[in-house]
Amino acid sequence: MKRYLLLFGLLGFAPLVQAASDEAINTGWVVIASALVFFMQAGFALLESGMSRAKNAVNVMMKNFMDGAVGSLVFWLVGFGLMFGANLNGWFGTSHFAPHAGEPWDFTFLLFQMMFAATAATIASGAMAERTRYGAYLVGALVICGFIYPVFGSWAWGGAYGGQGWLAKLGFIDFAGSTVVHSVGAWCALAGILVLGPRLGRFAADGTPRLIPGHNLSLVTLGAFILWVGWFGFNAGSTLKMDSSLGLIALNTHLSAAAGALGAVLALRSTSSPILLTTTVNGGLGGLVGITAGCASMAPGFAIITGLVSGFVVVYGMALMEALRLDDVVGAVPVHGLAGIWGTLAAGLFFNGDLFDAHRVLVQFVGVAAAFLWVFPVALLMYFVLSRSIGLRVPAQHEQRGLDFSEHAESGYPEFGQTLTYDVSELGRRA
Amino acid sequence: MSLVTRRRAIYTGLVRHLPETEVMPTLSFWEANYAEKPSFALNEFLGEVVKRCSHKLERASLYRELIAIMNGPATALLPDPLLQLEAWRCGAGVDADEVGGPGAQARQTFAALSEVLFAALPDTQLNALRRQLGSSLGELGVNTELRLRVRAWLEQGKGLARIQLELAQWRSLLNIIYEGLCEQLGPVAADQLLSRAVREVDNLQLRLPPQKLL
């Protein structure tokens, strides 16, 4: 009799044990995905540094390292509450600031979202490379992670602790953040480069663009591969649980990246431009950005189309930026902004079981427009205020010397320096 | 008081006490190191004169005399010795730069650097660069008279010896040229050209290495 009682007792606890086990597995998956997303910071650092001149390599690395650091802290302090706190008005969250106590899952969720915030902030770094004051850039990253990104995020993803964002109520689909993360970062970057102006001599007096080659294309390629790997965590981790949808999401992510690279090559073939590595890499990244919104809700064939078109969008977007005399060092605006727009619209166009629904696409368009209308003016104002207060652009002499020397008193390549644009002996005076 | 009047006053005072061969080097030294400084630096200058002069001089009386000359009527001053000064500089060469102190050494190095930089450009680009630089001199932060002299040097390629700048200002002027090169040639070519110029001038082993102007 006792045996039967024990058996019934265990059966009664089984669902609870299963639930506890599910939460542990989900936590494990999301923590691993968080680490993958954080590893993307390394990818961005390598990619952006490789696309910059050797005399600015340390500066680019430092910006990527520190925007992840300060961005994470400010997101914990205010960003998380603004984005995911109780969102009763639909416009911003009002609870869970500086979370210090909570359920285990709260911390897991916070960790994952913190990595997303850092990604949004670091996108501007590459676009504004080689002429931005380090301190001013970090202040900008703080404002992006603590205010600009979370406010928009609350519209699309908010309400984890009650309420719902107004865009989410409309049915806006952005599974992992083509718009919420990538376009937000890109519009900040666009505002930054508008306030900064181009690097010295980037455009001739008649507007002809001049190529300023990056110093290490191996770093660029390695950075792109790391980003590609990290993106599996970015997209598949956004399920926030270990379930059967992960395979499709990861497959779509991979297919779109591959198609993006191919799209860029085809687009380059359609122009007089040679097939450049940097542009091809950007095409692949454009494919990744493009699929981010709809990776969980479209079939693999449509993921390929999304990626392919993203590759074209990136190539022609980069040409457009040059025609407008906008100096985007790494192509962040076409890759994260324009491919982000396309990807968000594609998520509506190719929605599983409801293809080409005009209403859904309209909602997607509203989300894309809302992102631009919120982020761009606020970021423009922020960078303008920074430029008028502490200064956003370095003096011309610092551009000559390179920011590694003038901003950090370091040299990325002390033993292999080819150019003599600053007094190397001054480095010995750091101590 | 303009630089010309101050130079005339200093010349008038020095010529009464120094041997003829020492007047121009001393005047050049004053122009390089004290011409742009406030009047209270005159005493410091005279301390250097007493140390450098082959004759025994009494600083206090020299100081009183120079102050009196400076406060007196301009008609009592000797004519501006600029032409003699330039003639001496041309003849003295390196000596003139050495007597001029750090500012003159910087000028010597700057002259060598700018010569290499300008020589790398074809005439049309060089003319465009000179015009462009002429309009960027506000960044130098010097008085109008000095700015006009720099502009004249840029436009005509002559008169660098008459330009007295601090080391930091020579750096700024070189950076203005670098900016112009970026506009004319592009930043990559500008970096390469500047690096080449630094290497070439480094080989000359001037008293001030070219890296100090970067």
XYZ file of C-alpha atoms in Angstrom:
645
model
C 0.000 0.000 0.000
C 2.839 2.312 0.939
C 4.458 1.621 -2.426
C 1.315 2.725 -4.260
C 1.107 5.875 -2.179
C 4.735 6.683 -2.982
C 4.140 6.078 -6.695
C 1.067 8.329 -6.724
C 3.014 10.937 -4.814
C 5.848 10.922 -7.364
C 3.409 11.120 -10.259
C 1.845 14.128 -8.626
C 5.214 15.916 -8.460
C 6.281 14.933 -11.965
C 4.882 18.017 -13.751
C 6.647 20.268 -11.241
C 9.913 18.400 -11.686
C 9.501 18.653 -15.461
C 8.801 22.387 -15.206
C 11.855 22.919 -13.034
C 13.940 20.944 -15.469
C 12.578 22.973 -18.429
C 13.478 26.225 -16.734
C 16.987 24.984 -16.051
C 17.421 23.895 -19.663
C 15.985 27.167 -20.970
C 18.239 29.097 -18.634
C 21.227 27.163 -19.854
C 20.336 27.821 -23.474
C 19.708 31.532 -22.982
C 22.951 31.995 -21.033
C 24.877 30.267 -23.836
C 23.037 32.409 -26.392
C 23.922 35.503 -24.338
C 27.569 34.558 -24.484
C 27.294 34.092 -28.250
C 25.698 37.521 -28.606
C 28.390 39.036 -26.411
C 31.006 37.392 -28.614
C 29.584 39.495 -31.434
C 31.256 42.466 -29.730
C 34.561 40.802 -30.607
C 33.334 40.366 -34.167
C 32.416 44.028 -34.430
C 35.753 45.045 -32.908
C 37.740 43.012 -35.421
C 35.615 44.003 -38.393
C 35.643 47.708 -37.609
C 39.278 47.801 -36.659
C 40.304 45.975 -39.816
C 38.333 48.438 -41.925
C 40.091 51.406 -40.279
C 43.638 52.617 -40.791
C 46.371 51.128 -38.623
C 46.822 54.400 -36.732
C 43.255 54.125 -35.389
C 43.139 50.393 -34.616
C 43.440 50.711 -30.837
C 40.786 53.414 -30.708
C 38.272 51.242 -32.535
C 39.022 48.288 -30.262
C 38.712 50.454 -27.158
C 35.372 51.846 -28.264
C 33.987 48.369 -28.856
C 35.354 47.108 -25.574
C 34.088 49.983 -23.501
C 30.694 50.557 -25.105
C 29.884 46.966 -24.178
C 31.002 47.679 -20.633
C 29.330 51.032 -19.958
C 26.325 50.086 -22.097
C 25.702 46.965 -20.025
C 25.876 48.905 -16.766
C 23.515 51.652 -17.855
C 21.128 49.109 -19.341
C 20.997 47.367 -15.961
C 20.518 50.702 -14.232
C 17.741 52.234 -16.355
C 17.494 50.624 -19.785
C 15.962 47.338 -18.711
C 13.251 49.065 -16.683
C 12.421 51.457 -19.519
C 12.250 48.630 -22.030
C 10.706 45.718 -20.169
C 9.247 47.191 -16.981
C 5.487 47.431 -16.530
C 4.400 49.196 -19.710
C 0.844 50.286 -19.039
C 0.916 53.305 -21.351
C 2.503 51.436 -24.287
C 5.354 53.967 -24.609
C 7.912 53.011 -21.927
C 8.362 50.758 -18.936
C 8.089 52.061 -15.412
C 9.453 49.296 -13.168
C 12.451 46.991 -12.701
C 15.098 49.683 -12.690
C 18.496 48.543 -11.365
C 17.099 45.063 -10.633
C 18.731 43.711 -7.515
C 16.276 41.004 -6.534
C 13.946 38.772 -8.499
C 13.237 35.322 -9.804
C 16.098 33.351 -11.417
C 14.523 33.760 -14.853
C 14.495 37.559 -14.470
C 18.272 37.583 -14.289
C 18.599 35.244 -17.275
C 16.309 37.447 -19.324
C 18.152 40.590 -18.215
C 21.502 39.087 -19.205
C 20.295 38.238 -22.706
C 18.683 41.633 -23.279
C 21.764 43.416 -21.954
C 23.802 41.895 -24.768
C 21.296 43.180 -27.314
C 21.597 46.696 -25.940
C 25.378 46.557 -26.255
C 25.004 45.421 -29.867
C 22.740 48.360 -30.695
C 25.255 50.794 -29.229
C 28.316 49.371 -30.919
C 26.882 49.711 -34.431
C 27.559 53.447 -34.364
C 31.200 52.871 -33.480
C 32.298 51.658 -36.895
C 30.395 54.287 -38.836
C 31.940 57.085 -36.788
C 35.450 55.625 -36.699
C 38.707 57.545 -37.160
C 37.508 61.027 -36.188
C 35.377 60.780 -33.039
C 36.442 61.801 -29.546
C 36.591 58.728 -27.374
C 34.882 60.305 -24.368
C 32.064 61.806 -26.403
C 31.494 58.490 -28.142
C 31.111 56.704 -24.817
C 28.623 59.303 -23.596
C 26.670 58.647 -26.792
C 26.782 54.887 -26.144
C 25.431 55.493 -22.632
C 22.482 57.472 -23.962
C 21.777 54.867 -26.650
C 21.795 51.943 -24.194
C 20.053 53.799 -21.401
C 17.427 55.749 -23.286
C 17.137 55.679 -27.094
C 17.227 51.909 -27.583
C 15.087 50.869 -24.590
C 12.339 53.384 -25.310
C 11.892 52.106 -28.847
C 12.334 48.541 -27.646
C 9.465 49.008 -25.207
C 7.156 49.849 -28.121
C 7.899 46.579 -29.909
C 8.969 44.174 -27.181
C 7.982 45.842 -23.918
C 5.629 44.621 -21.269
C 7.442 41.596 -19.866
C 6.185 42.712 -16.452
C 2.717 43.930 -17.450
C 1.160 45.929 -20.278
C 2.264 45.924 -23.894
C 4.049 48.288 -26.288
C 1.899 50.110 -28.820
C 3.700 48.594 -31.808
C 3.341 45.096 -30.394
C -0.390 45.737 -29.989
C -0.588 46.542 -33.701
C 0.970 43.145 -34.495
C 4.473 44.351 -35.374
C 6.832 41.412 -36.010
C 10.481 41.779 -35.202
C 11.529 38.475 -33.731
C 15.148 39.249 -32.862
C 15.528 42.887 -33.806
C 16.131 43.824 -37.456
C 14.566 47.124 -36.531
C 14.617 47.130 -32.730
C 18.348 46.484 -32.488
C 19.985 46.980 -35.869
C 18.066 49.855 -37.410
C 18.118 51.684 -34.092
C 21.900 51.382 -34.042
C 22.117 52.417 -37.679
C 19.993 55.558 -37.279
C 22.187 56.578 -34.361
C 25.190 55.993 -36.613
C 23.639 58.078 -39.385
C 23.035 60.953 -36.975
C 26.597 60.642 -35.712
C 28.231 60.798 -39.121
C 26.049 63.740 -40.139
C 27.192 65.759 -37.127
C 30.815 64.622 -37.459
C 31.289 65.161 -41.176
C 33.608 63.031 -43.314
C 37.197 62.177 -42.479
C 39.837 64.581 -43.794
C 40.053 64.205 -47.557
C 37.450 61.419 -47.800
C 35.770 63.369 -50.587
C 37.532 65.579 -53.099
C 36.341 69.148 -53.579
C 34.148 68.034 -56.484
C 32.564 65.317 -54.333
C 34.492 62.393 -55.795
C 34.838 59.778 -53.061
C 38.348 58.640 -52.192
C 38.980 55.121 -51.021
C 40.555 54.852 -47.565
C 41.387 51.152 -47.364
C 41.232 49.324 -44.073
C 44.543 48.170 -42.689
C 43.796 44.451 -42.232
C 41.281 42.538 -44.298
C 42.071 39.330 -42.438
C 40.663 40.928 -39.308
C 37.624 41.997 -41.290
C 36.980 38.443 -42.464
C 37.561 36.919 -39.048
C 35.257 39.516 -37.505
C 32.551 38.676 -40.033
C 32.822 34.961 -39.270
C 32.552 35.655 -35.555
C 29.487 37.795 -36.151
C 27.970 35.046 -38.256
C 28.496 32.514 -35.456
C 27.232 34.945 -32.830
C 24.110 35.545 -34.858
C 22.956 31.972 -34.188
C 22.770 32.972 -30.534
C 21.206 36.306 -31.422
C 18.327 34.824 -33.418
C 17.892 31.357 -31.966
C 18.407 32.674 -28.437
C 15.482 35.025 -28.932
C 13.138 32.070 -28.515
C 14.155 32.330 -24.844
C 13.580 28.585 -24.587
C 14.919 25.319 -25.894
C 12.312 24.102 -28.338
C 11.856 22.591 -31.771
C 11.793 25.958 -33.550
C 15.530 26.477 -33.024
C 16.484 24.464 -36.086
C 14.427 26.514 -38.504
C 15.609 29.781 -36.965
C 19.273 28.799 -37.171
C 18.841 27.434 -40.692
C 17.121 30.605 -41.888
C 19.862 32.670 -40.273
C 22.557 30.738 -42.076
C 20.794 30.645 -45.443
C 20.101 34.350 -45.401
C 23.714 35.209 -44.564
C 24.936 32.988 -47.388
C 22.445 34.512 -49.809
C 23.407 38.016 -48.613
C 27.039 37.415 -49.514
C 25.991 36.032 -52.895
C 23.615 38.949 -53.422
C 26.442 41.403 -52.782
C 28.675 39.620 -55.291
C 25.908 39.669 -57.907
C 25.188 43.313 -57.196
C 28.868 44.164 -57.556
C 28.940 42.245 -60.832
C 26.091 44.441 -62.057
C 28.225 47.539 -61.521
C 31.680 48.516 -62.672
C 33.059 47.841 -59.207
C 35.468 44.988 -58.575
C 34.272 42.218 -56.254
C 35.586 43.655 -53.014
C 36.006 41.540 -49.901
C 34.735 44.277 -47.608
C 31.548 44.741 -49.596
C 30.984 40.986 -49.875
C 31.382 40.633 -46.119
C 28.921 43.473 -45.647
C 26.497 41.663 -47.944
C 26.659 38.608 -45.696
C 26.093 40.775 -42.644
C 23.212 42.462 -44.438
C 21.681 39.020 -44.948
C 22.013 38.357 -41.225
C 20.412 41.684 -40.327
C 17.653 41.104 -42.883
C 16.595 37.719 -41.550
C 16.662 38.788 -37.908
C 13.068 40.035 -37.916
C 11.465 37.076 -39.660
C 13.792 34.167 -38.912
C 11.141 32.382 -36.842
C 8.209 33.031 -39.091
C 9.238 32.343 -42.675
C 10.158 29.297 -44.738
C 13.785 28.700 -45.766
C 13.152 29.634 -49.404
C 11.954 33.059 -48.325
C 14.953 33.398 -46.015
C 17.162 32.988 -49.075
C 15.211 35.666 -50.945
C 15.442 37.946 -47.910
C 19.202 37.494 -47.761
C 19.726 37.854 -51.496
C 17.847 41.142 -51.608
C 19.718 42.307 -48.499
C 22.997 41.839 -50.374
C 21.756 44.098 -53.173
C 20.410 46.624 -50.655
C 23.799 46.805 -48.960
C 25.771 47.341 -52.182
C 23.474 50.026 -53.565
C 23.075 51.532 -50.098
C 26.820 51.966 -49.808
C 26.872 53.653 -53.213
C 24.047 55.937 -52.098
C 25.956 56.931 -48.967
C 28.972 57.875 -51.055
C 26.818 59.828 -53.493
C 25.436 61.789 -50.532
C 29.007 62.379 -49.260
C 28.270 60.562 -46.025
C 31.387 58.940 -44.628
C 30.325 55.647 -43.071
C 33.644 53.883 -42.481
C 32.303 50.325 -42.274
C 28.980 50.629 -44.111
C 26.945 50.375 -40.906
C 23.983 52.363 -42.204
C 23.383 50.215 -45.318
C 24.068 46.960 -43.450
C 22.117 47.598 -40.256
C 19.717 50.338 -41.322
C 18.691 49.676 -44.911
C 18.927 45.875 -44.705
C 17.068 46.195 -41.389
C 14.218 48.017 -43.115
C 14.049 45.425 -45.874
C 14.217 42.526 -43.422
C 11.420 43.936 -41.295
C 9.201 44.378 -44.339
C 10.169 40.890 -45.528
C 9.049 39.450 -42.191
C 5.590 40.790 -43.006
C 5.666 39.773 -46.664
C 6.811 36.196 -46.099
C 4.916 35.411 -42.889
C 4.246 31.663 -42.690
C 0.675 30.819 -43.646
C -0.257 34.394 -44.482
C 1.981 35.492 -47.326
C 1.900 39.010 -48.725
C -0.742 40.294 -46.336
C -1.003 44.005 -47.089
C -2.172 44.899 -43.591
C 0.736 43.052 -41.982
C 3.215 44.764 -44.283
C 1.647 48.110 -43.450
C 2.133 47.437 -39.744
C 5.744 46.505 -40.446
C 6.167 49.767 -42.326
C 4.712 51.705 -39.395
C 7.275 50.039 -37.114
C 10.150 50.875 -39.444
C 9.020 54.490 -39.773
C 8.466 54.817 -36.028
C 12.011 53.609 -35.387
C 13.466 56.223 -37.697
C 11.239 59.030 -36.468
C 12.142 58.325 -32.846
C 15.796 57.393 -33.075
C 17.216 59.677 -35.742
C 16.084 63.071 -34.378
C 16.927 62.172 -30.775
C 20.366 60.856 -31.744
C 20.943 63.887 -33.947
C 20.127 66.175 -31.040
C 22.331 64.143 -28.706
C 25.369 64.235 -30.990
C 24.795 67.912 -31.730
C 24.760 68.721 -28.009
C 27.881 66.593 -27.514
C 29.644 68.357 -30.355
C 28.794 71.765 -28.878
C 29.668 70.832 -25.300
C 32.540 68.390 -24.845
C 33.269 68.132 -28.572
C 32.486 65.181 -30.808
C 35.145 65.456 -33.497
C 38.840 65.341 -32.747
C 41.088 68.213 -33.905
C 42.659 67.839 -37.347
C 46.048 67.283 -35.756
C 44.699 64.208 -33.970
C 43.415 62.863 -37.270
C 46.909 63.320 -38.665
C 48.557 61.574 -35.730
C 45.879 58.897 -35.478
C 43.567 58.362 -32.531
C 45.654 55.546 -31.069
C 48.306 58.105 -30.199
C 46.168 61.149 -29.491
C 43.317 59.498 -27.563
C 45.048 56.534 -25.915
C 48.826 57.136 -26.091
C 49.206 53.653 -27.519
C 50.089 52.132 -30.840
C 48.325 49.123 -32.292
C 51.419 48.061 -34.226
C 54.488 49.549 -32.536
C 56.889 47.235 -34.356
C 55.373 47.417 -37.809
C 54.482 51.099 -38.172
C 54.753 52.135 -41.805
C 53.552 55.690 -41.530
C 55.208 58.469 -39.568
C 52.427 60.823 -38.612
C 53.235 61.347 -34.942
C 56.271 61.522 -32.671
C 56.808 57.929 -31.537
C 59.190 58.986 -28.790
C 56.286 60.702 -27.009
C 54.799 57.274 -26.286
C 57.619 56.729 -23.821
C 56.291 59.594 -21.686
C 53.108 57.803 -20.696
C 54.565 56.661 -17.404
C 53.967 98.869 -30.561
C 54.474 97.084 -33.880
C 57.184 94.507 -34.422
C 59.025 96.878 -36.756
C 59.148 99.654 -34.128
C 60.235 97.227 -31.427
C 62.958 95.846 -33.694
C 64.167 99.355 -34.465
C 64.281 100.185 -30.743
C 66.201 97.042 -29.812
C 68.580 97.596 -32.717
C 69.127 101.215 -31.709
C 70.021 100.146 -28.185
C 72.215 97.181 -29.106
C 74.230 98.876 -31.799
C 75.648 101.334 -29.224
C 77.089 98.587 -27.019
C 77.799 95.445 -29.035
C 80.615 94.818 -31.490
C 79.368 95.060 -35.069
C 79.678 91.310 -35.692
C 77.466 90.500 -32.727
C 74.575 92.863 -33.400
C 72.748 90.810 -36.033
C 73.043 87.443 -34.247
C 71.733 89.062 -31.065
C 68.917 90.805 -32.883
C 68.003 87.521 -34.565
C 68.025 85.833 -31.174
C 65.677 88.510 -29.815
C 63.337 88.158 -32.759
C 63.199 84.384 -32.446
C 62.661 84.214 -28.719
C 61.431 87.512 -27.296
C 59.753 89.546 -30.033
C 56.311 88.150 -29.237
C 56.773 88.171 -25.461
C 55.557 90.886 -23.055
C 57.848 93.802 -22.309
C 58.861 92.461 -18.896
C 60.720 89.673 -20.710
C 63.186 92.334 -21.880
C 65.217 91.937 -18.704
C 65.541 88.202 -19.312
C 66.667 88.912 -22.873
C 69.339 91.291 -21.645
C 70.572 88.611 -19.248
C 71.190 86.413 -22.306
C 72.866 89.313 -24.134
C 75.275 89.882 -21.252
C 76.142 86.169 -21.209
C 76.660 85.916 -24.972
C 78.524 89.203 -25.568
C 82.289 89.061 -25.913
C 82.519 92.432 -24.047
C 81.629 93.079 -20.470
C 78.215 94.731 -20.284
C 76.182 96.041 -17.374
C 72.690 94.678 -17.640
C 70.957 97.281 -15.452
C 72.207 100.262 -17.385
C 71.505 98.549 -20.693
C 67.981 97.848 -19.501
C 67.379 101.471 -18.454
C 68.710 102.685 -21.785
C 66.540 100.347 -23.815
C 63.425 101.280 -21.835
C 64.175 104.933 -22.471
C 64.623 104.279 -26.184
C 61.358 102.354 -26.358
C 59.451 105.087 -24.579
C 61.086 107.845 -26.625
C 59.997 109.298 -29.966
C 60.081 106.976 -32.998
C 62.048 109.610 -34.900
C 65.005 108.974 -32.599
C 65.193 105.341 -33.680
C 67.545 103.982 -36.302
C 65.956 102.682 -39.527
C 64.519 99.155 -39.553
C 67.469 96.716 -39.918
C 65.322 94.026 -41.544
C 67.296 93.874 -44.790
C 70.618 93.599 -42.978
C 69.112 90.970 -40.710
C 67.898 88.872 -43.628
C 71.207 89.277 -45.406
C 72.990 88.063 -42.288
C 70.597 85.100 -41.975
C 71.213 84.089 -45.567
C 74.953 84.280 -45.120
C 75.092 82.706 -41.702
C 72.978 79.651 -42.600
C 72.976 77.136 -39.795
C 74.572 79.644 -37.405
C 71.557 81.849 -37.779
C 69.245 79.027 -36.858
C 71.373 78.017 -33.925
C 71.427 81.505 -32.497
C 67.705 81.679 -32.933
C 66.987 78.984 -30.326
C 64.200 76.369 -30.402
C 61.868 78.453 -32.548
C 64.477 78.881 -35.253
C 65.439 75.225 -35.123
C 61.788 74.343 -35.586
C 61.643 76.728 -38.524
C 64.678 75.090 -40.093
C 63.108 71.628 -39.785
C 59.751 72.922 -40.927
C 61.364 74.503 -43.985
C 62.937 71.187 -44.940
C 59.697 69.284 -44.424
C 57.553 71.720 -46.348
C 60.050 71.724 -49.198
C 59.734 67.945 -49.584
C 55.946 68.083 -49.269
C 55.515 70.863 -51.810
C 58.047 69.368 -54.221
C 55.901 66.238 -54.489
C 52.996 68.153 -56.012
C 52.618 69.190 -59.652
C 52.326 72.949 -60.188
C 48.558 73.065 -60.591
C 47.962 71.137 -57.397
C 50.590 73.121 -55.550
C 48.942 76.380 -56.537
C 45.560 75.058 -55.465
C 47.088 73.927 -52.175
C 48.707 77.313 -51.541
C 45.387 79.073 -52.143
C 43.571 76.655 -49.890
C 46.104 76.974 -47.084
C 45.969 80.750 -47.242
C 42.352 80.636 -46.163
C 42.965 78.185 -43.308
C 45.461 80.221 -41.335
C 42.903 81.351 -38.772
C 43.492 77.967 -37.078
C 47.036 79.071 -36.242
C 45.849 81.493 -33.599
C 48.470 84.177 -34.241
C 48.121 87.942 -34.641
C 47.233 89.503 -37.947
C 50.740 90.636 -38.783
C 52.183 87.171 -38.307
C 49.329 85.572 -40.186
C 49.943 87.887 -43.128
C 53.599 86.907 -43.151
C 52.698 83.218 -43.199
C 50.229 83.849 -45.982
C 52.881 85.709 -47.962
C 55.258 82.767 -47.534
C 52.590 80.348 -48.703
C 51.698 82.410 -51.743
C 55.185 83.458 -52.823
C 57.330 80.740 -51.294
C 59.649 83.360 -49.744
C 60.137 85.002 -46.364
C 59.987 81.981 -44.053
C 62.957 83.430 -42.165
C 60.787 86.323 -41.048
C 58.188 84.068 -39.451
C 58.599 83.616 -35.705
C 56.457 80.866 -34.260
C 56.476 78.724 -31.152
C 57.084 75.006 -31.574
C 53.375 74.241 -31.108
C 52.507 76.793 -33.792
C 54.949 75.229 -36.249
C 53.196 71.919 -35.548
C 49.852 73.534 -36.251
C 51.141 75.019 -39.486
C 52.426 71.635 -40.608
C 49.061 70.128 -39.726
C 47.320 72.777 -41.828
C 49.513 71.717 -44.740
C 48.633 68.072 -43.992
C 44.931 68.951 -44.072
C 45.449 70.599 -47.434
C 47.299 67.543 -48.723
C 44.399 65.358 -47.586
C 42.027 67.538 -49.583
C 44.277 67.596 -52.647
C 45.613 64.044 -52.687
C 43.409 62.067 -50.330
C 44.284 60.971 -46.811
C 46.170 57.816 -47.758
C 48.512 59.617 -50.131
C 48.874 62.452 -47.613
C 49.958 60.010 -44.896
C 52.452 58.394 -47.249
C 53.850 61.730 -48.393
C 54.197 63.043 -44.850
C 55.941 59.837 -43.791
C 58.353 60.094 -46.718
C 59.096 63.725 -45.917
C 59.813 62.863 -42.286
C 62.211 60.093 -43.309
C 64.037 62.325 -45.784
C 64.392 65.212 -43.365
C 65.431 62.826 -40.614
C 68.409 61.893 -42.770
C 69.529 65.536 -42.753
C 70.108 65.239 -38.994
C 68.959 68.735 -38.215
C 69.090 69.960 -34.624
C 65.335 69.481 -34.242
C 64.198 66.071 -35.566
C 61.183 66.245 -37.900
C 59.138 63.957 -35.612
C 58.942 66.832 -33.126
C 56.791 68.760 -35.565
C 54.197 65.985 -35.916
